[in-house]
Coordinates of C-alpha atoms in Angstrom, one line a residue:
Chain A
X1 CA -48.0 0.3 9.0
X2 CA -50.1 2.7 6.9
X3 CA -48.7 5.6 8.7
X4 CA -45.1 4.7 7.7
X5 CA -46.0 4.1 4.2
X6 CA -47.3 7.6 4.3
X7 CA -44.1 9.1 6.2
X8 CA -42.2 7.3 3.5
X9 CA -43.8 9.3 0.7
X10 CA -44.1 12.3 2.2
X11 CA -40.5 12.5 3.4
X12 CA -38.4 14.0 0.6
X13 CA -35.3 11.3 0.9
X14 CA -37.6 8.9 1.6
X15 CA -39.6 9.4 -1.5
X16 CA -36.6 9.7 -3.9
X17 CA -35.2 6.1 -2.4
X18 CA -38.3 4.5 -2.6
X19 CA -38.6 5.5 -6.3
X20 CA -34.5 4.6 -7.3
X21 CA -35.1 1.2 -5.8
X22 CA -38.3 0.6 -7.0
X23 CA -37.6 1.6 -10.7
X24 CA -34.4 -0.6 -10.1
X25 CA -36.7 -3.7 -9.0
X26 CA -38.8 -3.3 -12.0
X27 CA -36.2 -3.4 -14.5
X28 CA -34.8 -6.4 -12.7
X29 CA -37.9 -8.1 -12.8
X30 CA -38.9 -7.4 -16.2
X31 CA -35.4 -8.1 -17.5
X32 CA -36.2 -11.2 -19.5
X33 CA -38.6 -9.0 -21.5
X34 CA -36.4 -6.2 -22.6
X35 CA -33.2 -8.2 -22.7
X36 CA -32.3 -11.5 -24.5
X37 CA -32.7 -12.9 -21.4
X38 CA -29.0 -14.7 -21.7
X39 CA -26.4 -12.6 -19.5
X40 CA -23.9 -15.3 -20.3
X41 CA -24.2 -15.1 -24.1
X42 CA -20.6 -14.4 -25.7
X43 CA -20.2 -13.0 -29.0
X44 CA -16.6 -12.1 -28.8
X45 CA -16.5 -10.7 -32.5
X46 CA -18.4 -7.8 -31.2
X47 CA -16.4 -7.2 -28.1
X48 CA -16.4 -3.8 -26.2
X49 CA -19.4 -2.2 -28.8
X50 CA -20.1 1.1 -27.7
X51 CA -24.0 1.8 -26.8
X52 CA -26.0 1.2 -29.6
X53 CA -29.5 0.2 -30.5
X54 CA -29.4 -3.5 -30.3
X55 CA -26.8 -3.0 -27.0
X56 CA -28.0 0.2 -25.4
X57 CA -25.7 -0.2 -22.7
X58 CA -22.6 -1.4 -25.2
X59 CA -20.9 -4.7 -24.8
X60 CA -18.0 -6.1 -22.4
X61 CA -14.8 -7.7 -23.1
X62 CA -16.4 -11.0 -24.2
X63 CA -19.2 -9.4 -26.2
X64 CA -21.7 -10.0 -23.8
X65 CA -24.5 -7.7 -23.5
X66 CA -24.2 -5.1 -20.5
X67 CA -27.6 -4.0 -20.1
X68 CA -28.4 -7.8 -19.6
X69 CA -25.9 -8.5 -17.4
X70 CA -26.4 -5.3 -15.0
X71 CA -29.9 -6.4 -14.8
X72 CA -29.1 -9.9 -14.1
X73 CA -26.4 -9.0 -12.2
X74 CA -28.4 -6.7 -10.0
X75 CA -30.6 -9.9 -8.9
X76 CA -27.6 -11.3 -7.5
X77 CA -25.7 -8.7 -5.8
X78 CA -29.4 -7.7 -4.4
X79 CA -29.8 -11.1 -3.4
X80 CA -26.8 -11.4 -1.3
X81 CA -27.1 -8.3 0.2
X82 CA -30.8 -9.1 1.6
X83 CA -29.3 -12.3 2.4
X84 CA -26.4 -11.0 4.4
X85 CA -28.7 -8.7 6.3
X86 CA -31.2 -11.7 7.1
X87 CA -28.4 -13.7 8.7
X88 CA -27.3 -11.0 10.6
X89 CA -30.1 -10.0 11.6
X90 CA -31.5 -13.2 12.8
X91 CA -28.5 -14.0 14.6
X92 CA -27.6 -10.7 16.2
X93 CA -31.1 -9.9 17.2
X94 CA -31.6 -13.7 18.9
X95 CA -28.3 -13.5 20.4
X96 CA -28.5 -9.7 21.8
X97 CA -32.5 -9.8 23.0
X98 CA -31.2 -13.1 25.0
X99 CA -28.0 -11.5 26.4
X100 CA -30.3 -8.2 27.4
X101 CA -33.1 -9.7 28.7
X102 CA -31.5 -12.6 30.6
X103 CA -28.0 -11.3 31.6
X104 CA -25.8 -13.5 33.3
X105 CA -23.1 -15.5 32.2
X106 CA -24.4 -15.5 28.6
X107 CA -24.4 -11.9 28.4
X108 CA -21.0 -11.7 29.4
X109 CA -19.1 -13.9 27.3
X110 CA -21.5 -13.4 24.2
X111 CA -20.5 -9.7 24.3
X112 CA -16.8 -10.3 25.0
X113 CA -17.0 -12.4 21.4
X114 CA -19.1 -9.1 20.0
X115 CA -16.2 -6.7 21.2
X116 CA -13.7 -9.2 19.6
X117 CA -15.4 -9.2 16.4
X118 CA -15.7 -5.4 16.6
X119 CA -11.8 -5.1 16.9
X120 CA -11.5 -6.0 13.3
X121 CA -12.2 -3.4 10.5
X122 CA -15.3 -4.7 9.1
X123 CA -14.0 -5.2 5.4
X124 CA -10.5 -6.2 6.7
X125 CA -11.9 -9.5 8.6
X126 CA -14.9 -10.1 5.6
X127 CA -11.9 -10.2 3.1
X128 CA -9.8 -12.7 5.3
X129 CA -12.6 -14.8 6.0
X130 CA -14.0 -14.9 2.6
X131 CA -10.3 -15.9 1.7
X132 CA -10.2 -18.3 4.2
X133 CA -13.3 -19.9 3.6
X134 CA -12.6 -20.3 -0.2
X135 CA -13.6 -17.8 -2.9
X136 CA -17.5 -18.1 -4.0
X137 CA -20.7 -16.5 -3.3
X138 CA -22.0 -18.1 -0.5
X139 CA -18.7 -18.0 1.6
X140 CA -18.6 -14.2 1.1
X141 CA -22.0 -13.6 2.1
X142 CA -21.3 -15.8 5.2
X143 CA -17.8 -13.5 5.8
X144 CA -20.2 -10.4 5.4
X145 CA -22.8 -11.4 7.6
X146 CA -20.4 -12.3 10.3
X147 CA -18.8 -8.9 10.6
X148 CA -22.5 -7.3 10.7
X149 CA -23.7 -9.6 13.5
X150 CA -21.8 -7.4 16.4
X151 CA -24.3 -4.3 15.5
X152 CA -27.2 -6.1 15.8
X153 CA -26.3 -7.8 19.0
X154 CA -25.0 -4.7 20.6
X155 CA -28.2 -2.4 19.7
X156 CA -30.9 -5.3 20.5
X157 CA -29.0 -6.2 23.7
X158 CA -29.4 -2.4 24.7
X159 CA -33.2 -2.2 23.5
X160 CA -33.7 -5.6 25.4
X161 CA -32.3 -3.8 28.6
X162 CA -34.3 -1.1 28.2
X163 CA -37.8 -2.7 27.6
X164 CA -37.0 -5.4 30.4
X165 CA -37.3 -2.4 32.7
X166 CA -40.6 -1.2 32.0
X167 CA -43.6 -1.6 33.9
X168 CA -46.0 -3.8 31.7
X169 CA -43.1 -6.3 31.7
X170 CA -43.2 -6.5 35.2
X171 CA -47.0 -6.8 35.2
X172 CA -46.5 -9.7 32.6
X173 CA -44.2 -11.5 34.9
X174 CA -46.9 -11.0 37.9
X175 CA -49.5 -12.5 36.0
X176 CA -47.3 -15.5 35.7
X177 CA -46.4 -15.4 31.6
X178 CA -43.6 -17.4 30.7
X179 CA -40.1 -16.0 30.2
X180 CA -39.8 -17.0 26.3
X181 CA -43.1 -15.5 25.9
X182 CA -42.3 -12.1 27.5
X183 CA -38.9 -12.0 25.5
X184 CA -40.8 -12.6 22.4
X185 CA -44.0 -10.7 22.9
X186 CA -42.9 -8.1 24.8
X187 CA -39.4 -7.5 24.9
X188 CA -38.5 -8.1 21.3
X189 CA -41.6 -6.8 19.7
X190 CA -41.4 -3.2 21.8
X191 CA -37.8 -2.9 21.0
X192 CA -37.5 -3.8 17.3
X193 CA -38.0 -0.4 15.5
X194 CA -34.6 1.1 15.9
X195 CA -33.2 -2.7 14.2
X196 CA -35.2 -2.1 11.4
X197 CA -33.5 1.1 10.6
X198 CA -29.9 -0.5 11.1
X199 CA -31.2 -3.3 9.0
X200 CA -31.8 -0.8 6.1
X201 CA -28.6 0.9 6.3
X202 CA -26.9 -2.4 6.6
X203 CA -28.4 -3.6 3.2
X204 CA -26.6 -0.5 1.5
X205 CA -23.2 -1.3 3.3
X206 CA -23.9 -5.2 2.6
X207 CA -24.1 -4.3 -1.3
X208 CA -21.0 -2.0 -1.2
X209 CA -18.9 -5.1 0.8
X210 CA -20.3 -7.8 -1.8
X211 CA -19.3 -5.7 -4.6
X212 CA -15.8 -5.2 -3.0
X213 CA -15.5 -8.4 -2.2
X214 CA -16.5 -9.3 -5.8
X215 CA -13.9 -6.8 -6.9
X216 CA -11.2 -8.5 -5.4
X217 CA -11.9 -11.7 -6.6
X218 CA -13.5 -13.3 -3.7
X219 CA -17.2 -12.7 -4.4
X220 CA -19.0 -14.6 -7.4
X221 CA -16.9 -16.4 -10.0
X222 CA -16.9 -16.0 -13.6
X223 CA -19.1 -16.4 -15.6
X224 CA -21.9 -15.8 -13.2
X225 CA -23.0 -11.8 -13.5
X226 CA -22.5 -9.6 -10.4
X227 CA -21.7 -5.9 -10.2
X228 CA -18.3 -5.8 -8.6
X229 CA -17.2 -9.1 -10.6
X230 CA -18.3 -7.6 -14.0
X231 CA -16.3 -4.4 -12.6
X232 CA -13.2 -6.5 -11.9
X233 CA -13.5 -8.4 -15.1
X234 CA -13.4 -5.5 -17.5
X235 CA -10.9 -3.5 -15.5
X236 CA -8.1 -3.8 -18.4
X237 CA -10.6 -1.9 -20.8
X238 CA -11.5 1.2 -18.7
X239 CA -9.9 3.1 -21.3
X240 CA -11.3 1.8 -24.5
X241 CA -14.7 0.9 -23.0
X242 CA -15.7 3.1 -20.0
X243 CA -19.4 2.1 -20.4
X244 CA -18.8 -1.6 -18.9
X245 CA -17.9 -0.1 -15.6
X246 CA -20.0 2.9 -15.6
X247 CA -22.9 0.9 -15.8
X248 CA -22.5 -1.5 -12.8
X249 CA -21.0 1.4 -11.1
X250 CA -23.8 3.4 -11.4
X251 CA -26.1 0.8 -10.3
X252 CA -24.0 -0.2 -7.0
X253 CA -24.3 3.6 -6.1
X254 CA -28.0 4.2 -6.9
X255 CA -29.0 1.3 -5.0
X256 CA -26.9 1.8 -2.1
X257 CA -28.2 5.3 -2.1
X258 CA -31.5 4.4 -2.1
X259 CA -31.4 1.8 1.1
X260 CA -29.3 5.0 2.7
X261 CA -32.1 7.3 1.8
X262 CA -35.0 4.9 3.1
X263 CA -33.2 4.3 6.2
X264 CA -32.6 8.0 7.0
X265 CA -36.6 8.5 6.5
X266 CA -37.3 5.4 8.9
X267 CA -35.0 6.9 11.3
X268 CA -36.9 10.4 11.3
X269 CA -40.0 8.3 11.3
X270 CA -38.8 6.6 14.5
X271 CA -37.9 9.5 16.6
X272 CA -39.2 12.6 14.8
X273 CA -37.1 14.9 17.3
X274 CA -33.9 14.4 16.3
Chain B
X1 CA -9.2 -5.8 27.1
X2 CA -7.3 -9.0 27.8
X3 CA -10.2 -11.4 27.2
X4 CA -10.9 -9.3 23.9
X5 CA -7.3 -9.1 22.9
X6 CA -7.0 -13.1 23.7
X7 CA -10.0 -13.6 21.6
X8 CA -9.0 -11.4 18.5
X9 CA -5.6 -13.8 18.5
X10 CA -8.1 -16.9 18.5
X11 CA -9.8 -15.4 15.8
X12 CA -6.6 -14.7 13.4
X13 CA -5.2 -18.0 14.8
X14 CA -8.6 -19.7 13.3
X15 CA -8.4 -17.9 9.8
X16 CA -6.0 -20.7 8.6
X17 CA -7.5 -23.5 10.6
X18 CA -11.0 -22.5 8.7
X19 CA -9.6 -23.2 5.1
X20 CA -11.8 -26.4 4.0
X21 CA -9.6 -29.7 4.3
X22 CA -6.0 -30.1 5.3
X23 CA -4.1 -26.6 5.2
X24 CA -0.9 -28.2 4.1
X25 CA -2.4 -29.4 0.9
X26 CA -4.5 -26.6 0.1
X27 CA -1.3 -24.4 0.6
X28 CA 1.0 -26.6 -1.7
X29 CA -1.4 -26.6 -4.0
X30 CA -2.4 -30.1 -6.3
X31 CA 0.8 -31.9 -7.4
X32 CA 2.8 -31.8 -4.3
X33 CA 4.2 -35.3 -2.9
X34 CA 3.3 -36.7 0.2
X35 CA 6.9 -35.8 1.6
X36 CA 6.5 -32.3 0.9
X37 CA 3.1 -32.6 2.6
X38 CA 4.3 -33.9 6.0
X39 CA 7.0 -31.7 5.7
X40 CA 4.7 -28.8 5.8
X41 CA 2.6 -30.1 8.2
X42 CA 5.5 -30.5 10.5
X43 CA 7.0 -26.6 9.6
X44 CA 3.2 -25.5 10.4
X45 CA 3.1 -27.4 13.4
X46 CA -0.1 -29.1 12.3
X47 CA 1.0 -32.8 13.6
X48 CA 0.3 -30.9 17.2
X49 CA -2.7 -30.8 19.2
X50 CA -4.8 -27.7 18.5
X51 CA -4.6 -26.0 21.7
X52 CA -0.6 -26.3 21.6
X53 CA -0.9 -24.9 18.3
X54 CA -2.6 -21.9 19.4
X55 CA -0.2 -21.4 22.2
X56 CA 2.9 -21.6 19.8
X57 CA 1.4 -19.3 17.2
X58 CA 0.9 -16.5 20.4
X59 CA 4.6 -17.4 21.4
X60 CA 5.8 -16.8 18.2
X61 CA 4.0 -13.4 17.7
X62 CA 5.5 -12.2 21.3
X63 CA 8.8 -13.1 19.6
X64 CA 7.9 -11.1 16.8
X65 CA 7.0 -14.1 14.4
X66 CA 4.4 -13.3 12.0
X67 CA 5.2 -16.3 9.9
X68 CA 6.7 -17.1 6.5
X69 CA 5.3 -15.8 3.5
X70 CA 4.7 -18.9 1.3
X71 CA 5.2 -17.3 -2.2
X72 CA 8.4 -15.4 -1.1
X73 CA 9.4 -18.1 1.9
X74 CA 10.5 -14.5 3.6
X75 CA 9.5 -13.4 6.8
X76 CA 6.0 -11.7 6.5
X77 CA 6.9 -9.3 9.3
X78 CA 10.0 -8.0 7.1
X79 CA 7.7 -7.2 4.3
X80 CA 5.2 -5.6 6.7
X81 CA 7.8 -3.2 8.0
X82 CA 8.7 -2.2 4.5
X83 CA 5.2 -1.6 3.4
X84 CA 3.5 0.1 6.5
X85 CA 5.1 3.5 6.1
X86 CA 3.1 3.9 2.8
X87 CA -0.2 2.9 4.3
X88 CA 0.1 5.3 7.3
X89 CA 1.3 8.0 5.0
X90 CA -1.5 7.7 3.4
X91 CA -3.9 7.5 6.0
X92 CA -2.2 10.4 7.5
X93 CA -2.9 12.5 4.2
X94 CA -6.1 11.1 3.6
X95 CA -7.1 12.1 7.3
X96 CA -5.9 15.5 7.7
X97 CA -8.1 15.7 4.2
X98 CA -11.1 14.8 5.9
X99 CA -10.8 17.1 9.1
X100 CA -10.1 20.1 7.1
X101 CA -12.9 19.3 4.6
X102 CA -15.5 17.8 7.0
X103 CA -15.1 20.0 10.2
X104 CA -16.2 23.4 8.1
X105 CA -18.8 21.5 5.8
X106 CA -20.3 20.3 9.2
X107 CA -20.4 23.7 10.9
X108 CA -21.3 25.8 7.8
X109 CA -24.4 23.2 7.0
X110 CA -25.2 23.6 10.9
X111 CA -25.7 27.3 10.7
X112 CA -29.0 27.4 8.6
X113 CA -30.5 23.8 8.9
X114 CA -32.3 23.3 5.6
X115 CA -30.3 26.1 3.8
X116 CA -28.0 25.7 0.6
X117 CA -25.2 24.7 2.4
X118 CA -26.9 22.2 4.6
X119 CA -28.8 20.7 1.3
X120 CA -25.3 20.6 -0.5
X121 CA -23.8 18.5 2.4
X122 CA -26.5 16.3 2.9
X123 CA -26.4 15.5 -0.8
X124 CA -22.4 15.3 -1.1
X125 CA -22.2 13.2 2.2
X126 CA -25.3 10.6 0.8
X127 CA -23.1 10.5 -2.7
X128 CA -19.9 9.8 -0.6
X129 CA -21.3 7.0 1.7
X130 CA -22.9 5.3 -1.3
X131 CA -20.1 5.2 -3.9
X132 CA -17.7 1.8 -3.6
X133 CA -14.1 3.2 -3.1
X134 CA -12.9 1.3 -6.0
X135 CA -15.6 2.9 -8.3
X136 CA -14.7 6.7 -7.0
X137 CA -10.7 5.8 -7.8
X138 CA -11.1 4.8 -11.4
X139 CA -13.7 8.0 -11.5
X140 CA -10.9 10.4 -10.4
X141 CA -7.8 8.3 -12.3
X142 CA -10.2 8.6 -15.4
X143 CA -11.2 12.4 -15.4
X144 CA -7.3 13.7 -13.7
X145 CA -5.1 11.5 -15.1
X146 CA -6.3 10.0 -18.4
X147 CA -8.2 12.9 -19.4
X148 CA -7.0 15.9 -18.0
X149 CA -3.5 14.8 -17.6
X150 CA -3.0 16.8 -14.6
X151 CA -1.7 14.2 -11.8
X152 CA 0.0 10.9 -12.2
X153 CA -2.5 7.7 -12.7
X154 CA -0.8 5.7 -10.0
X155 CA 2.3 4.7 -8.0
X156 CA 3.8 6.5 -4.9
X157 CA 6.6 8.5 -6.8
X158 CA 7.8 8.9 -10.6
X159 CA 10.4 6.2 -11.8
X160 CA 13.3 8.8 -12.1
X161 CA 13.4 9.7 -8.4
X162 CA 15.8 8.3 -6.3
X163 CA 14.6 7.0 -3.0
X164 CA 17.0 8.9 -0.3
X165 CA 14.6 8.4 2.3
X166 CA 15.5 7.0 6.0
X167 CA 12.4 6.3 7.8
X168 CA 10.2 5.1 4.9
X169 CA 7.8 8.2 5.3
X170 CA 8.8 9.7 1.9
X171 CA 7.2 12.9 2.0
X172 CA 8.8 13.7 5.5
X173 CA 11.9 12.8 4.1
X174 CA 11.8 14.8 1.1
X175 CA 10.8 17.8 3.0
X176 CA 13.3 17.4 5.6
X177 CA 16.5 16.9 3.2
X178 CA 15.0 20.2 1.4
X179 CA 14.3 18.1 -1.9
X180 CA 11.4 20.3 -3.2
X181 CA 11.3 18.2 -6.6
X182 CA 10.7 15.3 -5.0
X183 CA 8.3 16.7 -2.3
X184 CA 5.9 18.1 -5.2
X185 CA 6.1 14.7 -7.1
X186 CA 5.4 12.5 -4.1
X187 CA 2.6 15.1 -3.6
X188 CA 1.1 14.5 -6.7
X189 CA 1.0 11.1 -6.4
X190 CA -0.8 10.8 -3.2
X191 CA -3.8 13.4 -3.9
X192 CA -6.1 11.0 -5.8
X193 CA -5.7 7.9 -3.5
X194 CA -5.7 10.3 -0.4
X195 CA -9.2 11.7 -1.9
X196 CA -10.6 8.3 -2.4
X197 CA -9.9 7.4 1.4
X198 CA -10.8 10.4 2.7
X199 CA -14.3 10.8 0.8
X200 CA -16.0 8.2 3.1
X201 CA -14.9 9.5 6.3
X202 CA -15.5 13.3 5.2
X203 CA -18.8 12.4 4.4
X204 CA -19.5 10.7 8.0
X205 CA -17.7 13.5 9.8
X206 CA -19.3 16.2 8.2
X207 CA -23.0 14.9 8.8
X208 CA -22.3 13.9 12.6
X209 CA -20.7 17.3 13.1
X210 CA -23.8 19.2 11.6
X211 CA -26.2 16.9 13.8
X212 CA -24.4 17.5 16.9
X213 CA -24.0 21.4 16.2
X214 CA -27.7 21.9 15.1
X215 CA -28.4 19.9 18.8
X216 CA -25.9 22.0 21.0
X217 CA -27.4 25.2 19.0
X218 CA -30.9 24.8 20.6
X219 CA -29.2 24.8 24.3
X220 CA -30.1 27.3 26.8
X221 CA -26.9 28.7 27.1
X222 CA -26.4 29.2 23.1
X223 CA -29.9 31.5 23.6
X224 CA -27.9 33.2 26.7
X225 CA -25.0 33.9 24.6
X226 CA -27.3 35.4 21.5
X227 CA -29.3 37.2 24.4
X228 CA -26.3 39.1 25.3
X229 CA -25.4 40.1 22.1
X230 CA -22.7 37.9 21.1
X231 CA -21.9 37.8 17.5
X232 CA -23.2 34.6 15.5
X233 CA -19.2 33.7 14.6
X234 CA -18.1 33.4 18.1
X235 CA -21.0 31.5 19.3
X236 CA -20.2 28.6 16.6
X237 CA -16.8 28.7 17.2
X238 CA -16.3 29.6 20.8
X239 CA -19.4 27.9 22.3
X240 CA -20.9 25.2 19.8
X241 CA -17.9 23.5 18.3
X242 CA -15.8 22.7 21.4
X243 CA -19.0 21.1 22.8
X244 CA -19.0 19.0 19.2
X245 CA -15.3 17.9 19.5
X246 CA -15.4 15.3 22.1
X247 CA -17.8 13.3 20.3
X248 CA -16.4 14.0 16.8
X249 CA -13.3 12.5 18.0
X250 CA -15.0 9.4 19.2
X251 CA -16.7 8.8 16.0
X252 CA -13.6 9.2 14.0
X253 CA -12.2 6.6 16.1
X254 CA -15.0 4.5 15.2
X255 CA -14.7 5.2 11.4
X256 CA -11.2 4.7 11.1
X257 CA -11.6 1.0 10.9
X258 CA -13.8 1.7 7.5
X259 CA -10.7 3.7 6.4
X260 CA -8.6 0.9 6.7
X261 CA -10.8 -1.5 4.8
X262 CA -11.1 1.0 2.3
X263 CA -7.2 1.2 1.9
X264 CA -7.2 -2.2 0.4
X265 CA -9.5 -1.2 -2.4
X266 CA -7.6 2.1 -3.1
X267 CA -4.2 0.9 -2.8
X268 CA -4.9 -1.7 -5.1
X269 CA -6.3 0.8 -8.0
X270 CA -3.7 3.1 -7.7
X271 CA -0.5 0.5 -6.9
X272 CA 0.2 2.1 -3.8
X273 CA 3.1 0.1 -2.1
X274 CA 1.4 -0.3 0.8
X275 CA 0.2 -3.2 3.2
X276 CA -3.5 -3.1 1.7
X277 CA -1.7 -3.8 -1.6
X278 CA -0.1 -6.4 0.0
X279 CA -3.3 -8.0 1.2
X280 CA -4.7 -8.1 -2.4
X281 CA -1.5 -9.6 -3.8
X282 CA -1.8 -12.3 -0.9
X283 CA -5.4 -13.1 -1.7
X284 CA -4.4 -13.6 -5.7
X285 CA -1.4 -16.0 -4.8
X286 CA -3.5 -17.5 -1.6
X287 CA -0.9 -16.6 0.5
X288 CA -2.4 -17.5 3.6
X289 CA 0.3 -16.7 6.2
X290 CA 0.2 -13.2 4.9
X291 CA -3.6 -12.7 4.8
X292 CA -3.3 -13.8 8.3
X293 CA -0.4 -11.2 9.7
X294 CA -2.0 -8.3 7.9
X295 CA -5.4 -9.0 9.2
X296 CA -3.7 -9.2 12.8
X297 CA -1.5 -5.9 12.0
X298 CA -4.8 -4.0 10.6
X299 CA -6.8 -5.3 14.0
X300 CA -4.2 -4.0 16.3
X301 CA -3.6 -0.5 14.3
X302 CA -7.6 -0.1 14.6
X303 CA -7.6 -1.1 18.2
X304 CA -5.0 1.3 18.7
X305 CA -6.4 4.3 17.2
X306 CA -9.9 3.5 19.0
X307 CA -8.2 3.4 22.3
X308 CA -6.7 6.6 21.7
X309 CA -9.9 8.0 20.0
X310 CA -11.7 7.2 23.4
X311 CA -8.9 8.6 26.0
X312 CA -8.7 11.6 24.1
X313 CA -12.3 12.3 23.5
X314 CA -12.6 11.6 27.4
X315 CA -9.8 14.1 28.4
X316 CA -11.3 16.8 26.4
X317 CA -15.3 16.2 27.3
X318 CA -16.0 16.1 30.8
X319 CA -19.4 14.7 29.9
X320 CA -18.0 11.8 28.0
X321 CA -15.9 10.8 31.0
X322 CA -18.8 11.1 33.4
X323 CA -21.2 8.8 31.0
X324 CA -18.5 6.2 31.1
X325 CA -18.2 6.1 34.7
X326 CA -21.5 5.2 35.2

C-alpha cells in the first residue's frame, strides 16, 4: 500500500490529480470557516452581483453567495458520485464474481441482463430511469448506479474466470476449503485491482452524469445546492452573470479531471508494461 | 441477440410501470376525476394482467405504434419521424469531425511518445472527457456567438430560410438543390453543436489510437520495415495505421452511445429540433410515453451502430475475427 501511494506521488498525472482533489476536499471541509455557512441564505436585493470582497465569487439569481453554494454543492455532488460507484461496485462485483466463479445458469442469465442494460446508451437509460422513479437525489443516484453495474459485472466476471483457473485455487480446493471462502479470500482478492481502477474512472463519469441529470432537472431539487442543478437554475442569466455558471462548471471539470488523472496513474501502477 | 432484445423491450416496458403509484393518476395529475382515471386505465390497458400488457405493448411496436404523447395527444411515431433526421444529421457531422481530428492527432502523438504533440493530445483529451457537454456548449456559445458574433447562438437555420427540403436532411437537401446560401446558413448553425457532440468522441478516439499505434510500432515487422530503409511516413501510414483501424472502429461503436446521451444535453442547449431536445421537453412535461419510446429509439440506434461496428471491424481485421471465433 505504501508503494502504491509512493507511485501516486511520483507519477506526474497522479500527483496533479491527488493535489487537485486534495485542495477541493480541504476547501469543502473548511467551508463553514471560510463562508457564511448557509448556502440557502437568500438576499434578493443583492442578486447577480459581480465578485467582490464580501462575495469572492459573486452572487446568484437569488442573491445567494456563489462560493458558499459551490463548496456545499460539492459536498452533495461528491457524495452522490461516491455513493453511485459504491452501489455499482458492490452489486456489479458481487454478481460478476459469482457468475465467473460458479458459471452455469446464474452466469448465463445474469450476463444476458448485463448485455440488455449495455444496449442502452448509459446517459439515456439513466435519464429514463430517473424520470420514471421521480425527480430527486436518491432516485437519480439509483438510476445512475444501475447503468454502471454492468461494467463492474463484466470485468469482475472475467477476473473471476481467470483467477479460478490458477493453481493455488486448485490447491485450496484440494485442501478442502469451502467454495464461498475460496471465492472471497482467493478469487475476489486476487482479481480486484483492475476493478479499483474502473471504480476511480467511474467516480469521474458518475459526477458528470449526476450534474447532467441535475441540469435536466432530474437530480437535486431546489433549494439544495448541487453543481448541475445550480447551473440549470442560473441559465437565463449567463450573459449578465457568467461567474455563477463558471464556478460550478469549473468545479465539476476539476473534480472529474482529478479522478481521471488518479485512474490513469492507478492503471499505470497496475500494469507498468502498457 | 434475441433474448437480449426481449430483455431490452422488457426494460423499456417497465419504465412506465416503475412510476410510483398508479401510472394513470400520475399521468393525469391532481384534479382528475375517477371517470377520467378509469378511462385512461382502460386506454393504457392497465386493467389487464401485466403479462398481457407486455405482449400488447410488443404487438403495438410491431405494428409501428409507439404510443401517444400525453401533451399533444398525437402519435409519438410521427413526432419522432419528423425529428430523427435533425439528430442523425448532427450526429453524422460530429462523427466526421471526430474522425478527421482524432485520427491525425492520435497518429502524430504516437510518432514521438512523450513529445510535444503527445503531451498536447494527452492534455486536450483529458479535458475533453472531463468537461460536461452542457458546459462546453455554453462556453462555445459565449465565445463564438455572444462575444465574437461569428456564429448563430442556437437553432438549426435562420428564420428567413424557407425549408424546401424533402428528406429532412437539410444540409443534403440544400446542396442537391444548389441552394448555397441556405447551405452556408445551415453549416453555420451546425458547427457549434457538432463540435460539442464530437469533443468526447474525439478525445477517446485520439487517446485510443495513440495507445494502439505505440504498441504496434514496437512490433518486429515495424523494425524490419525500418531496417530495410522504409521512411517513417510510409511505416506510420501503410504499416502501423491499418493495424489500428479495426480496434478503432470497435471503440467508435462502443463510444457512439455516449454521443447519443450527449445529444440530449447538446440539443437542449442549442435548441436543436431533434429527438434529444424532444426528450428534454418530455421530461419537463412528464410525458412518459414519449420518454419511453425515445429511450427505445436511442437503444435501437445504438444497438444497430455497435452491431455494424462489430461486423465492419471483423471484416477489416482478420485478427478480431479469429479472437471472436475462439
